[in-house]
Short mmCIF file of N, CA and C and ligand atoms in Angstrom, two decimals:
data_model
loop_
_atom_site.label_atom_id
_atom_site.label_comp_id
_atom_site.label_asym_id
_atom_site.label_seq_id
_atom_site.Cartn_x
_atom_site.Cartn_y
_atom_site.Cartn_z
N MET K 1 10.36 1.79 -15.83
CA MET K 1 11.21 3.37 -15.43
C MET K 1 10.40 3.01 -13.92
N ILE K 2 11.64 3.40 -13.39
CA ILE K 2 11.68 3.21 -11.52
C ILE K 2 11.13 5.16 -11.12
N LEU K 3 9.99 5.31 -10.38
CA LEU K 3 9.18 5.91 -10.48
C LEU K 3 9.53 6.66 -9.06
N PRO K 4 9.87 8.00 -8.94
CA PRO K 4 9.72 8.36 -7.49
C PRO K 4 9.26 7.94 -5.97
N ILE K 5 8.86 8.09 -5.22
CA ILE K 5 7.68 7.37 -4.38
C ILE K 5 7.72 8.62 -3.60
N ILE K 6 6.24 9.12 -3.69
CA ILE K 6 5.57 10.17 -2.86
C ILE K 6 6.20 10.04 -1.11
N ALA K 7 6.79 11.04 -0.58
CA ALA K 7 6.74 10.98 0.90
C ALA K 7 6.05 11.63 1.74
N TYR K 8 5.69 10.93 2.40
CA TYR K 8 4.32 11.52 3.54
C TYR K 8 4.22 13.04 3.49
N GLY K 9 3.32 13.53 3.56
CA GLY K 9 3.06 15.22 3.58
C GLY K 9 2.20 15.68 2.24
N ASP K 10 2.48 14.88 1.33
CA ASP K 10 2.09 15.43 0.16
C ASP K 10 0.41 14.86 -0.03
N PRO K 11 0.04 15.82 -0.52
CA PRO K 11 -1.86 16.36 -0.53
C PRO K 11 -2.01 14.89 -1.23
N VAL K 12 -1.49 14.80 -2.43
CA VAL K 12 -1.65 13.25 -3.52
C VAL K 12 -2.28 12.31 -2.43
N LEU K 13 -1.57 12.15 -1.46
CA LEU K 13 -1.77 11.00 -0.34
C LEU K 13 -3.06 10.68 0.61
N ARG K 14 -3.63 12.10 0.26
CA ARG K 14 -4.86 12.47 1.33
C ARG K 14 -5.75 12.21 -0.05
N LYS K 15 -6.15 11.79 -1.22
CA LYS K 15 -7.05 12.21 -2.15
C LYS K 15 -7.59 10.72 -1.93
N VAL K 16 -8.88 10.61 -2.38
CA VAL K 16 -9.87 10.14 -2.88
C VAL K 16 -9.55 9.40 -4.10
N GLY K 17 -9.08 8.21 -4.59
CA GLY K 17 -8.70 7.89 -5.74
C GLY K 17 -10.05 7.54 -6.57
N VAL K 18 -9.74 8.05 -7.71
CA VAL K 18 -11.02 7.73 -8.64
C VAL K 18 -11.01 6.61 -9.47
N ASP K 19 -12.00 6.04 -10.33
CA ASP K 19 -12.09 5.31 -10.95
C ASP K 19 -11.45 5.33 -12.15
N ILE K 20 -11.34 4.31 -12.51
CA ILE K 20 -10.55 4.51 -14.04
C ILE K 20 -11.45 3.30 -15.24
N ASP K 21 -10.99 3.88 -16.55
CA ASP K 21 -11.40 2.82 -17.38
C ASP K 21 -10.45 2.35 -18.31
N LYS K 22 -10.66 0.96 -19.13
CA LYS K 22 -9.49 0.69 -20.23
C LYS K 22 -8.88 2.09 -20.91
N ASP K 23 -9.18 2.90 -21.45
CA ASP K 23 -8.72 4.10 -21.98
C ASP K 23 -7.93 5.00 -21.21
N TYR K 24 -7.32 4.56 -19.87
CA TYR K 24 -6.98 5.30 -18.99
C TYR K 24 -5.59 5.64 -19.62
N PRO K 25 -4.85 6.55 -20.05
CA PRO K 25 -3.42 6.94 -21.01
C PRO K 25 -2.52 5.84 -20.32
N ASN K 26 -2.02 4.86 -21.00
CA ASN K 26 -0.43 4.47 -20.64
C ASN K 26 -0.83 3.67 -20.02
N LEU K 27 -1.67 3.04 -19.46
CA LEU K 27 -2.27 2.10 -18.34
C LEU K 27 -1.36 0.86 -18.22
N ASP K 28 -1.08 0.08 -19.33
CA ASP K 28 0.06 -0.89 -19.39
C ASP K 28 1.51 -0.47 -18.70
N GLU K 29 1.97 0.48 -19.10
CA GLU K 29 3.20 1.35 -19.04
C GLU K 29 2.90 1.88 -16.99
N LEU K 30 1.97 2.42 -16.77
CA LEU K 30 1.93 2.84 -15.81
C LEU K 30 1.97 1.58 -14.78
N ILE K 31 1.24 0.52 -14.83
CA ILE K 31 1.59 -0.77 -14.26
C ILE K 31 2.69 -1.51 -14.32
N THR K 32 3.54 -1.07 -15.32
CA THR K 32 4.86 -2.02 -15.34
C THR K 32 5.86 -0.86 -14.36
N ASN K 33 5.45 0.34 -14.70
CA ASN K 33 6.30 1.15 -14.05
C ASN K 33 6.62 1.11 -12.28
N MET K 34 5.32 0.74 -11.91
CA MET K 34 4.46 0.32 -10.97
C MET K 34 5.30 -1.18 -10.00
N LYS K 35 5.49 -1.47 -11.04
CA LYS K 35 5.77 -3.42 -10.35
C LYS K 35 7.51 -3.05 -10.40
N GLU K 36 8.47 -2.12 -11.42
CA GLU K 36 9.70 -1.95 -10.84
C GLU K 36 9.98 -1.05 -10.29
N THR K 37 8.87 -0.07 -9.58
CA THR K 37 9.39 0.67 -8.61
C THR K 37 8.93 0.01 -7.50
N LYS K 38 8.19 -0.64 -7.13
CA LYS K 38 7.89 -1.24 -6.03
C LYS K 38 9.32 -2.44 -5.64
N VAL K 39 9.28 -3.32 -6.51
CA VAL K 39 10.64 -4.51 -6.81
C VAL K 39 12.17 -3.71 -6.16
N LYS K 40 12.36 -2.57 -6.87
CA LYS K 40 13.42 -1.89 -6.32
C LYS K 40 13.42 -1.27 -4.96
N ALA K 41 12.37 -0.60 -4.71
CA ALA K 41 12.22 -0.27 -2.92
C ALA K 41 11.67 -1.89 -2.07
N GLN K 42 11.63 -2.49 -2.68
CA GLN K 42 11.40 -3.84 -1.81
C GLN K 42 10.07 -3.97 -0.94
N GLY K 43 9.42 -3.28 -1.57
CA GLY K 43 7.56 -3.21 -0.88
C GLY K 43 7.17 -4.50 -1.75
N VAL K 44 6.00 -4.74 -0.44
CA VAL K 44 5.17 -6.04 -1.07
C VAL K 44 3.81 -5.02 -1.78
N GLY K 45 3.44 -4.10 -1.57
CA GLY K 45 2.33 -3.46 -2.50
C GLY K 45 2.85 -2.16 -2.59
N LEU K 46 1.64 -1.37 -3.83
CA LEU K 46 2.37 0.04 -4.02
C LEU K 46 1.03 0.53 -4.55
N ALA K 47 0.83 1.70 -4.12
CA ALA K 47 -0.95 1.83 -4.78
C ALA K 47 -0.61 3.57 -5.63
N ALA K 48 -1.17 3.78 -6.32
CA ALA K 48 -0.81 4.79 -7.31
C ALA K 48 -0.86 6.25 -6.63
N PRO K 49 -1.12 6.62 -5.44
CA PRO K 49 -0.89 7.69 -5.15
C PRO K 49 0.07 8.00 -4.51
N GLN K 50 0.91 6.79 -4.55
CA GLN K 50 1.98 6.97 -3.68
C GLN K 50 3.20 7.04 -5.18
N ILE K 51 2.92 7.11 -6.14
CA ILE K 51 3.67 7.52 -7.18
C ILE K 51 3.01 9.20 -7.99
N GLY K 52 2.06 9.39 -7.21
CA GLY K 52 1.42 10.67 -8.21
C GLY K 52 0.32 10.86 -8.03
N LYS K 53 -0.27 9.21 -8.33
CA LYS K 53 -1.99 9.63 -9.14
C LYS K 53 -2.66 9.42 -8.64
N ALA K 54 -3.95 9.92 -8.39
CA ALA K 54 -4.97 9.80 -7.12
C ALA K 54 -6.38 9.33 -8.16
N ILE K 55 -5.32 7.75 -8.17
CA ILE K 55 -6.40 6.90 -8.79
C ILE K 55 -6.75 5.61 -8.37
N ARG K 56 -7.74 4.93 -8.50
CA ARG K 56 -8.17 3.52 -7.87
C ARG K 56 -7.16 1.99 -8.43
N LEU K 57 -5.99 2.37 -8.16
CA LEU K 57 -5.01 1.00 -8.53
C LEU K 57 -4.18 1.13 -7.78
N PHE K 58 -3.79 -0.40 -7.54
CA PHE K 58 -2.60 -0.74 -6.83
C PHE K 58 -2.08 -2.29 -6.85
N ILE K 59 -0.97 -2.95 -6.64
CA ILE K 59 -0.56 -3.57 -7.32
C ILE K 59 0.13 -4.26 -5.77
N ILE K 60 -0.18 -5.93 -5.58
CA ILE K 60 0.21 -6.45 -4.80
C ILE K 60 1.05 -7.80 -5.07
N ASP K 61 2.29 -7.77 -4.02
CA ASP K 61 3.40 -9.26 -4.42
C ASP K 61 3.72 -9.49 -2.99
N ALA K 62 2.85 -10.13 -2.50
CA ALA K 62 3.72 -11.14 -1.49
C ALA K 62 4.19 -12.28 -1.40
N SER K 63 4.79 -12.50 -2.26
CA SER K 63 5.90 -13.08 -2.00
C SER K 63 6.97 -13.40 -1.42
N PRO K 64 7.32 -12.13 -0.92
CA PRO K 64 8.45 -11.63 0.08
C PRO K 64 8.26 -12.67 1.65
N PHE K 65 6.86 -12.93 1.56
CA PHE K 65 6.67 -13.53 2.66
C PHE K 65 6.95 -15.06 3.00
N GLU K 66 7.01 -15.64 1.87
CA GLU K 66 7.29 -16.77 1.59
C GLU K 66 8.31 -18.02 2.49
N LYS K 67 9.18 -16.48 2.56
CA LYS K 67 10.53 -16.96 3.63
C LYS K 67 10.06 -16.50 5.10
N ASP K 68 9.22 -16.24 5.82
CA ASP K 68 8.73 -15.81 6.64
C ASP K 68 8.62 -17.17 7.63
N GLU K 69 9.54 -17.23 8.43
CA GLU K 69 9.28 -18.46 9.28
C GLU K 69 8.65 -18.63 10.06
N GLU K 70 8.29 -16.90 10.62
CA GLU K 70 7.14 -17.35 11.64
C GLU K 70 5.65 -17.68 11.28
N LEU K 71 5.59 -17.73 10.01
CA LEU K 71 4.19 -18.30 9.32
C LEU K 71 4.11 -19.69 8.84
N ASP K 72 3.12 -20.32 8.82
CA ASP K 72 2.32 -21.70 9.06
C ASP K 72 2.48 -21.69 7.20
N ASP K 73 3.20 -23.31 7.32
CA ASP K 73 3.62 -23.74 5.71
C ASP K 73 2.32 -23.04 4.75
N LYS K 74 1.06 -23.24 5.03
CA LYS K 74 -0.09 -23.26 4.04
C LYS K 74 -0.31 -21.82 4.03
N GLU K 75 0.04 -20.60 4.80
CA GLU K 75 -0.04 -19.30 4.76
C GLU K 75 1.00 -18.91 3.81
N ARG K 76 2.16 -19.13 4.05
CA ARG K 76 3.83 -19.15 3.03
C ARG K 76 3.32 -19.42 2.07
N ALA K 77 2.51 -20.95 1.59
CA ALA K 77 2.38 -21.07 -0.19
C ALA K 77 1.52 -20.32 -0.61
N TYR K 78 0.38 -19.79 0.13
CA TYR K 78 -0.62 -18.84 -0.52
C TYR K 78 -0.20 -17.68 -0.98
N LEU K 79 0.75 -16.79 0.05
CA LEU K 79 2.02 -15.84 -0.13
C LEU K 79 2.61 -15.97 -1.24
N ALA K 80 2.94 -16.87 -1.47
CA ALA K 80 4.31 -17.00 -2.28
C ALA K 80 3.56 -17.24 -3.61
N ASN K 81 1.97 -16.86 -4.32
CA ASN K 81 1.52 -16.81 -5.20
C ASN K 81 0.43 -15.44 -5.08
N PHE K 82 0.78 -14.94 -4.17
CA PHE K 82 -0.37 -13.87 -4.18
C PHE K 82 0.40 -12.51 -4.68
N LYS K 83 -0.06 -12.63 -6.05
CA LYS K 83 0.86 -11.24 -6.72
C LYS K 83 -0.10 -11.35 -7.75
N LYS K 84 -0.99 -9.83 -7.29
CA LYS K 84 -2.19 -9.16 -8.20
C LYS K 84 -2.50 -7.67 -8.25
N ILE K 85 -2.98 -6.99 -9.49
CA ILE K 85 -3.48 -5.99 -9.80
C ILE K 85 -5.00 -5.36 -9.37
N PHE K 86 -5.42 -4.40 -8.43
CA PHE K 86 -6.36 -3.98 -7.91
C PHE K 86 -6.78 -3.09 -8.64
N ILE K 87 -7.73 -2.84 -9.70
CA ILE K 87 -8.41 -1.53 -10.18
C ILE K 87 -9.53 -1.61 -9.90
N ASN K 88 -10.06 -0.33 -9.56
CA ASN K 88 -11.38 -0.02 -9.14
C ASN K 88 -12.13 -0.81 -7.68
N ALA K 89 -10.79 -0.67 -7.21
CA ALA K 89 -11.54 -1.79 -5.95
C ALA K 89 -12.36 -1.08 -4.51
N LYS K 90 -13.32 -2.18 -4.36
CA LYS K 90 -13.82 -1.52 -3.43
C LYS K 90 -14.35 -3.17 -2.12
N ILE K 91 -13.74 -2.63 -1.32
CA ILE K 91 -14.33 -3.65 -0.34
C ILE K 91 -15.86 -3.89 0.43
N LEU K 92 -16.21 -4.74 0.23
CA LEU K 92 -17.26 -5.14 0.34
C LEU K 92 -17.92 -5.21 2.50
N LYS K 93 -16.85 -6.03 2.55
CA LYS K 93 -16.85 -6.30 3.57
C LYS K 93 -16.00 -6.68 4.65
N GLU K 94 -15.52 -6.27 6.12
CA GLU K 94 -14.14 -7.07 6.39
C GLU K 94 -15.00 -7.76 7.85
N GLU K 95 -14.31 -8.65 8.46
CA GLU K 95 -14.99 -9.90 9.23
C GLU K 95 -13.79 -10.41 10.05
N GLY K 96 -14.54 -10.96 11.36
CA GLY K 96 -13.55 -11.46 12.25
C GLY K 96 -13.05 -10.45 13.39
N ASP K 97 -12.29 -11.30 14.33
CA ASP K 97 -12.10 -11.08 15.46
C ASP K 97 -10.78 -9.75 15.08
N GLU K 98 -10.57 -8.47 15.39
CA GLU K 98 -9.25 -7.66 14.67
C GLU K 98 -8.36 -8.12 15.56
N TRP K 99 -7.08 -8.27 14.96
CA TRP K 99 -5.68 -8.68 15.10
C TRP K 99 -4.47 -7.50 15.17
N THR K 100 -3.94 -7.55 15.57
CA THR K 100 -2.83 -6.30 15.45
C THR K 100 -1.45 -6.95 14.52
N PHE K 101 -0.97 -6.08 13.59
CA PHE K 101 0.23 -6.21 12.75
C PHE K 101 1.15 -5.19 12.68
N ASN K 102 2.46 -5.40 12.88
CA ASN K 102 3.12 -4.20 12.66
C ASN K 102 3.57 -3.51 11.24
N GLU K 103 2.85 -2.69 10.96
CA GLU K 103 2.93 -2.06 9.47
C GLU K 103 3.91 -0.84 8.83
N GLY K 104 4.68 -0.92 7.90
CA GLY K 104 5.55 0.34 7.13
C GLY K 104 4.75 0.49 6.00
N CYS K 105 5.60 1.85 5.67
CA CYS K 105 4.85 2.15 3.86
C CYS K 105 6.06 2.72 3.30
N LEU K 106 6.28 2.63 2.07
CA LEU K 106 7.30 3.30 1.46
C LEU K 106 7.00 4.38 1.60
N SER K 107 5.96 5.34 1.87
CA SER K 107 5.76 6.58 1.30
C SER K 107 6.22 7.11 2.81
N ILE K 108 6.49 6.45 3.72
CA ILE K 108 6.76 6.28 5.48
C ILE K 108 7.97 5.87 6.26
N PRO K 109 9.13 5.93 4.91
CA PRO K 109 10.66 5.12 5.59
C PRO K 109 10.81 5.12 6.80
N ASP K 110 11.07 4.07 7.65
CA ASP K 110 11.55 4.23 8.90
C ASP K 110 10.97 4.16 9.90
N ILE K 111 9.28 4.09 9.50
CA ILE K 111 8.59 4.30 10.72
C ILE K 111 7.49 2.99 10.42
N ARG K 112 7.46 2.07 11.71
CA ARG K 112 6.63 1.12 11.55
C ARG K 112 5.37 1.01 13.06
N GLU K 113 4.59 0.57 12.75
CA GLU K 113 3.76 0.81 13.75
C GLU K 113 2.69 -0.30 13.93
N ASP K 114 2.11 -0.69 14.92
CA ASP K 114 1.14 -2.02 15.61
C ASP K 114 -0.08 -1.27 14.82
N VAL K 115 -0.47 -1.97 13.90
CA VAL K 115 -2.18 -1.17 13.32
C VAL K 115 -2.94 -2.71 13.63
N VAL K 116 -4.49 -2.42 13.94
CA VAL K 116 -5.56 -2.82 14.16
C VAL K 116 -6.05 -3.46 13.06
N ARG K 117 -6.64 -4.55 12.51
CA ARG K 117 -7.69 -4.48 11.58
C ARG K 117 -8.13 -5.59 11.55
N ARG K 118 -9.56 -6.08 10.85
CA ARG K 118 -10.26 -7.32 10.95
C ARG K 118 -9.32 -8.58 9.61
N PRO K 119 -9.28 -9.51 10.31
CA PRO K 119 -8.83 -10.66 9.30
C PRO K 119 -9.23 -11.06 8.05
N LYS K 120 -9.89 -10.38 7.74
CA LYS K 120 -10.92 -11.32 6.53
C LYS K 120 -11.76 -10.50 5.55
N ILE K 121 -11.57 -9.96 4.49
CA ILE K 121 -11.86 -9.20 3.73
C ILE K 121 -12.72 -9.84 2.87
N THR K 122 -13.68 -9.45 2.03
CA THR K 122 -14.51 -9.21 0.60
C THR K 122 -14.35 -8.32 -0.19
N ILE K 123 -13.96 -8.39 -1.08
CA ILE K 123 -13.64 -7.28 -2.34
C ILE K 123 -14.01 -7.67 -3.58
N GLU K 124 -14.20 -6.56 -4.44
CA GLU K 124 -14.73 -6.51 -5.48
C GLU K 124 -13.77 -5.52 -6.10
N TYR K 125 -13.59 -6.04 -7.49
CA TYR K 125 -12.39 -5.41 -8.45
C TYR K 125 -12.26 -5.80 -9.54
N VAL K 126 -11.75 -4.86 -10.28
CA VAL K 126 -10.95 -5.40 -12.05
C VAL K 126 -9.78 -5.85 -12.36
N ASP K 127 -9.40 -6.76 -12.71
CA ASP K 127 -7.63 -6.72 -13.01
C ASP K 127 -7.25 -5.87 -14.29
N GLU K 128 -6.36 -6.16 -14.57
CA GLU K 128 -5.73 -5.54 -15.63
C GLU K 128 -6.29 -5.54 -17.26
N ASN K 129 -7.13 -6.66 -17.37
CA ASN K 129 -7.76 -6.80 -18.55
C ASN K 129 -9.77 -6.64 -18.37
N PHE K 130 -9.52 -5.88 -17.43
CA PHE K 130 -10.71 -5.38 -16.80
C PHE K 130 -11.62 -6.62 -16.29
N GLU K 131 -11.19 -7.24 -16.15
CA GLU K 131 -12.29 -8.69 -15.83
C GLU K 131 -12.69 -8.28 -14.52
N LYS K 132 -14.00 -8.68 -14.29
CA LYS K 132 -14.14 -8.29 -12.91
C LYS K 132 -14.01 -9.69 -11.87
N HIS K 133 -13.91 -9.14 -10.24
CA HIS K 133 -13.51 -10.39 -9.77
C HIS K 133 -14.67 -10.46 -8.05
N THR K 134 -14.74 -11.32 -7.53
CA THR K 134 -15.11 -10.41 -6.08
C THR K 134 -14.43 -12.01 -5.46
N GLU K 135 -13.58 -11.79 -4.39
CA GLU K 135 -12.82 -12.40 -3.69
C GLU K 135 -12.85 -12.18 -2.11
N ILE K 136 -12.64 -13.72 -1.56
CA ILE K 136 -12.73 -13.27 0.10
C ILE K 136 -11.18 -13.67 0.50
N ILE K 137 -10.48 -12.56 0.80
CA ILE K 137 -8.87 -12.32 1.54
C ILE K 137 -8.50 -12.60 2.67
N GLU K 138 -8.09 -13.71 3.46
CA GLU K 138 -7.40 -13.52 4.62
C GLU K 138 -6.00 -13.32 5.04
N GLY K 139 -6.19 -12.92 6.76
CA GLY K 139 -4.56 -13.26 6.82
C GLY K 139 -3.71 -12.15 6.54
N ILE K 140 -2.14 -12.31 6.05
CA ILE K 140 -1.82 -10.97 5.75
C ILE K 140 -2.10 -10.90 4.53
N ALA K 141 -2.45 -11.41 3.75
CA ALA K 141 -2.82 -11.37 2.19
C ALA K 141 -3.75 -9.86 2.36
N ALA K 142 -4.77 -10.15 3.40
CA ALA K 142 -5.84 -9.33 3.51
C ALA K 142 -4.91 -8.21 4.31
N ARG K 143 -4.79 -8.33 5.20
CA ARG K 143 -3.89 -7.26 5.75
C ARG K 143 -3.39 -6.41 5.02
N ILE K 144 -2.44 -6.96 3.61
CA ILE K 144 -1.69 -6.28 2.99
C ILE K 144 -2.56 -5.24 1.82
N VAL K 145 -3.82 -5.77 1.50
CA VAL K 145 -4.64 -5.00 0.58
C VAL K 145 -5.70 -4.35 1.11
N GLN K 146 -5.91 -4.45 2.52
CA GLN K 146 -6.17 -2.91 3.67
C GLN K 146 -5.07 -1.84 3.35
N HIS K 147 -4.33 -2.41 3.70
CA HIS K 147 -2.87 -1.22 3.54
C HIS K 147 -3.19 -0.34 2.11
N GLU K 148 -3.13 -1.48 1.21
CA GLU K 148 -3.04 -0.58 -0.28
C GLU K 148 -4.30 0.34 -0.46
N TYR K 149 -5.35 -0.56 -0.10
CA TYR K 149 -7.01 -0.20 -0.54
C TYR K 149 -6.96 1.17 0.24
N ASP K 150 -6.26 1.43 1.60
CA ASP K 150 -6.30 2.44 2.45
C ASP K 150 -5.82 3.76 1.66
N HIS K 151 -4.98 3.34 0.88
CA HIS K 151 -3.92 4.18 0.11
C HIS K 151 -4.93 4.77 -0.98
N ILE K 152 -6.03 4.26 -1.51
CA ILE K 152 -7.01 4.80 -2.97
C ILE K 152 -7.69 5.08 -2.21
N GLU K 153 -7.96 5.60 -0.48
CA GLU K 153 -9.36 6.21 0.10
C GLU K 153 -8.31 7.53 0.56
N GLY K 154 -6.94 7.24 0.30
CA GLY K 154 -6.47 8.94 1.14
C GLY K 154 -5.91 8.74 2.56
N ILE K 155 -6.01 7.39 2.88
CA ILE K 155 -6.10 6.89 4.65
C ILE K 155 -4.42 6.42 4.55
N LEU K 156 -3.86 7.05 5.57
CA LEU K 156 -2.10 6.15 5.52
C LEU K 156 -2.43 5.38 7.22
N PHE K 157 -1.00 4.36 7.15
CA PHE K 157 -1.64 3.72 8.24
C PHE K 157 -1.11 4.42 10.12
N THR K 158 -0.56 5.57 9.56
CA THR K 158 -0.34 6.15 10.57
C THR K 158 -1.56 7.20 11.27
N ASP K 159 -2.65 6.95 10.21
CA ASP K 159 -3.62 7.67 10.95
C ASP K 159 -4.36 6.27 11.96
N LYS K 160 -4.68 5.93 11.45
CA LYS K 160 -4.82 4.47 12.70
C LYS K 160 -4.55 3.87 13.86
N ILE K 161 -3.20 4.68 14.55
CA ILE K 161 -2.63 4.66 16.12
C ILE K 161 -3.12 5.21 16.85
N SER K 162 -2.76 5.09 17.92
CA SER K 162 -3.12 6.02 19.30
C SER K 162 -3.18 7.62 18.73
N SER K 163 -3.57 8.02 19.73
CA SER K 163 -2.49 9.77 19.37
C SER K 163 -1.85 9.73 20.70
N LEU K 164 -1.53 9.14 21.65
CA LEU K 164 0.06 9.13 21.86
C LEU K 164 1.07 8.54 21.05
N LYS K 165 0.76 7.90 20.28
CA LYS K 165 1.64 7.23 19.13
C LYS K 165 1.77 8.32 18.47
N LYS K 166 0.59 8.76 17.52
CA LYS K 166 0.60 9.46 17.15
C LYS K 166 1.68 10.99 17.55
N ARG K 167 1.90 11.26 18.14
CA ARG K 167 2.60 12.70 18.97
C ARG K 167 3.67 11.77 19.06
N LEU K 168 3.49 10.62 19.16
CA LEU K 168 5.79 10.42 19.60
C LEU K 168 6.61 10.46 18.13
N ILE K 169 5.91 10.29 17.22
CA ILE K 169 6.06 10.12 15.92
C ILE K 169 5.73 11.83 14.51
N LYS K 170 5.51 12.36 15.76
CA LYS K 170 4.95 13.50 14.60
C LYS K 170 5.73 14.41 14.11
N LYS K 171 7.57 14.37 14.79
CA LYS K 171 8.24 15.13 14.38
C LYS K 171 8.91 14.22 13.42
N LYS K 172 9.17 13.10 13.39
CA LYS K 172 9.74 12.06 12.17
C LYS K 172 8.97 12.54 11.06
N LEU K 173 7.83 12.33 10.96
CA LEU K 173 6.47 12.73 10.20
C LEU K 173 7.07 13.94 9.21
N GLU K 174 7.08 15.09 9.95
CA GLU K 174 7.84 16.18 9.91
C GLU K 174 9.14 16.06 9.11
N ASN K 175 9.76 15.02 9.56
CA ASN K 175 11.29 15.27 8.80
C ASN K 175 10.93 14.55 7.69
N ILE K 176 10.23 13.39 7.43
CA ILE K 176 10.00 12.87 6.42
C ILE K 176 9.93 13.66 5.13
N SER K 177 8.71 14.26 5.63
CA SER K 177 8.31 15.00 4.45
C SER K 177 9.26 16.62 4.32
N LYS K 178 10.13 16.87 4.86
CA LYS K 178 11.64 17.90 4.58
C LYS K 178 12.64 17.12 4.06
N GLY K 179 12.73 15.79 3.89
CA GLY K 179 13.56 14.87 2.83
C GLY K 179 14.44 14.36 3.86
N LYS K 180 14.44 14.70 5.60
CA LYS K 180 15.70 14.47 6.30
C LYS K 180 15.39 12.84 6.52
N VAL K 181 15.39 12.22 5.78
CA VAL K 181 15.18 10.84 5.99
C VAL K 181 16.33 9.75 4.52
N ASN K 182 16.64 8.72 4.43
CA ASN K 182 17.28 8.29 3.80
C ASN K 182 17.58 6.68 3.60
N PRO K 183 15.84 6.56 2.43
CA PRO K 183 16.05 5.34 1.96
C PRO K 183 16.31 5.23 1.15
N ASP K 184 16.70 3.81 0.64
CA ASP K 184 17.45 2.91 -0.49
C ASP K 184 16.43 3.31 -1.60
N TYR K 185 15.51 3.95 -2.07
CA TYR K 185 15.30 4.19 -3.46
C TYR K 185 14.76 5.74 -3.35
N ARG K 186 14.47 6.12 -4.24
CA ARG K 186 14.06 7.21 -4.81
C ARG K 186 12.84 7.94 -3.97
N MET K 187 12.73 8.58 -3.75
CA MET K 187 11.45 9.59 -3.28
C MET K 187 11.29 11.05 -3.93
N LYS K 188 10.01 11.69 -3.25
CA LYS K 188 9.73 12.99 -3.62
C LYS K 188 8.99 13.38 -2.64
N PHE K 189 9.97 14.34 -1.98
CA PHE K 189 9.53 15.06 -0.76
C PHE K 189 8.47 16.56 -0.76
N PRO K 190 7.53 16.70 -0.11
CA PRO K 190 6.97 17.62 -0.21
C PRO K 190 7.45 19.40 -0.22
N LEU K 191 8.60 18.72 1.13
CA LEU K 191 8.27 20.29 1.90
C LEU K 191 10.20 20.53 1.56
N LEU K 192 10.86 19.39 0.50
CA LEU K 192 12.39 19.54 0.42
C LEU K 192 12.58 21.04 -0.25
N LYS K 193 13.26 21.70 0.70
CA LYS K 193 13.76 22.87 0.31
C LYS K 193 15.03 23.12 -0.61
N ARG K 194 14.84 23.50 -1.66
CA ARG K 194 15.76 22.98 -3.02
C ARG K 194 16.99 24.27 -2.58
N LYS K 195 18.39 24.19 -2.55
CA LYS K 195 18.82 25.21 -2.38
C LYS K 195 19.29 25.58 -4.34
ZN1 ZN I 201 2.27 2.40 2.40
#
């Protein structure tokens, strides 16, 4: 089932997600629905707060980057198979020289901004079978994980840009909250006035 994606301005996007356990109600169904919703919206990642649940769950499928000709063959091959479900994730370490990458977000349609982050992370999480993993992830895959991880910490990429840029997009963000935007997927807008 396709779920509506929660738009910028909704308080659920600002909550710190809570850990879940195996008994979380209808977890398999929730993950299936999130996968369908992400594919429909053509995203590479989707976090539970974006469908209205403040829990520590996000899913990633970086395979669209397989066709990105700006990347070298090795990274393309790695991203082609980078499909994971992260539950109760905790980033343990972020390393390397900061680099800039242009980010977007399904909750913030039509806005893209350069965001600075570190290129290499160590993350601990459990998968959909609640098996524990500790992994080192680098490059664009790390970037996607950091973006989704921020969601479960109540942080959005627009928090990480300069105050000048924040001022420049302020009106656009307000309009997104009011539903004055036209994405190709279903959304739920916190300040949409119903007639
Ligand atoms: Zn996002």
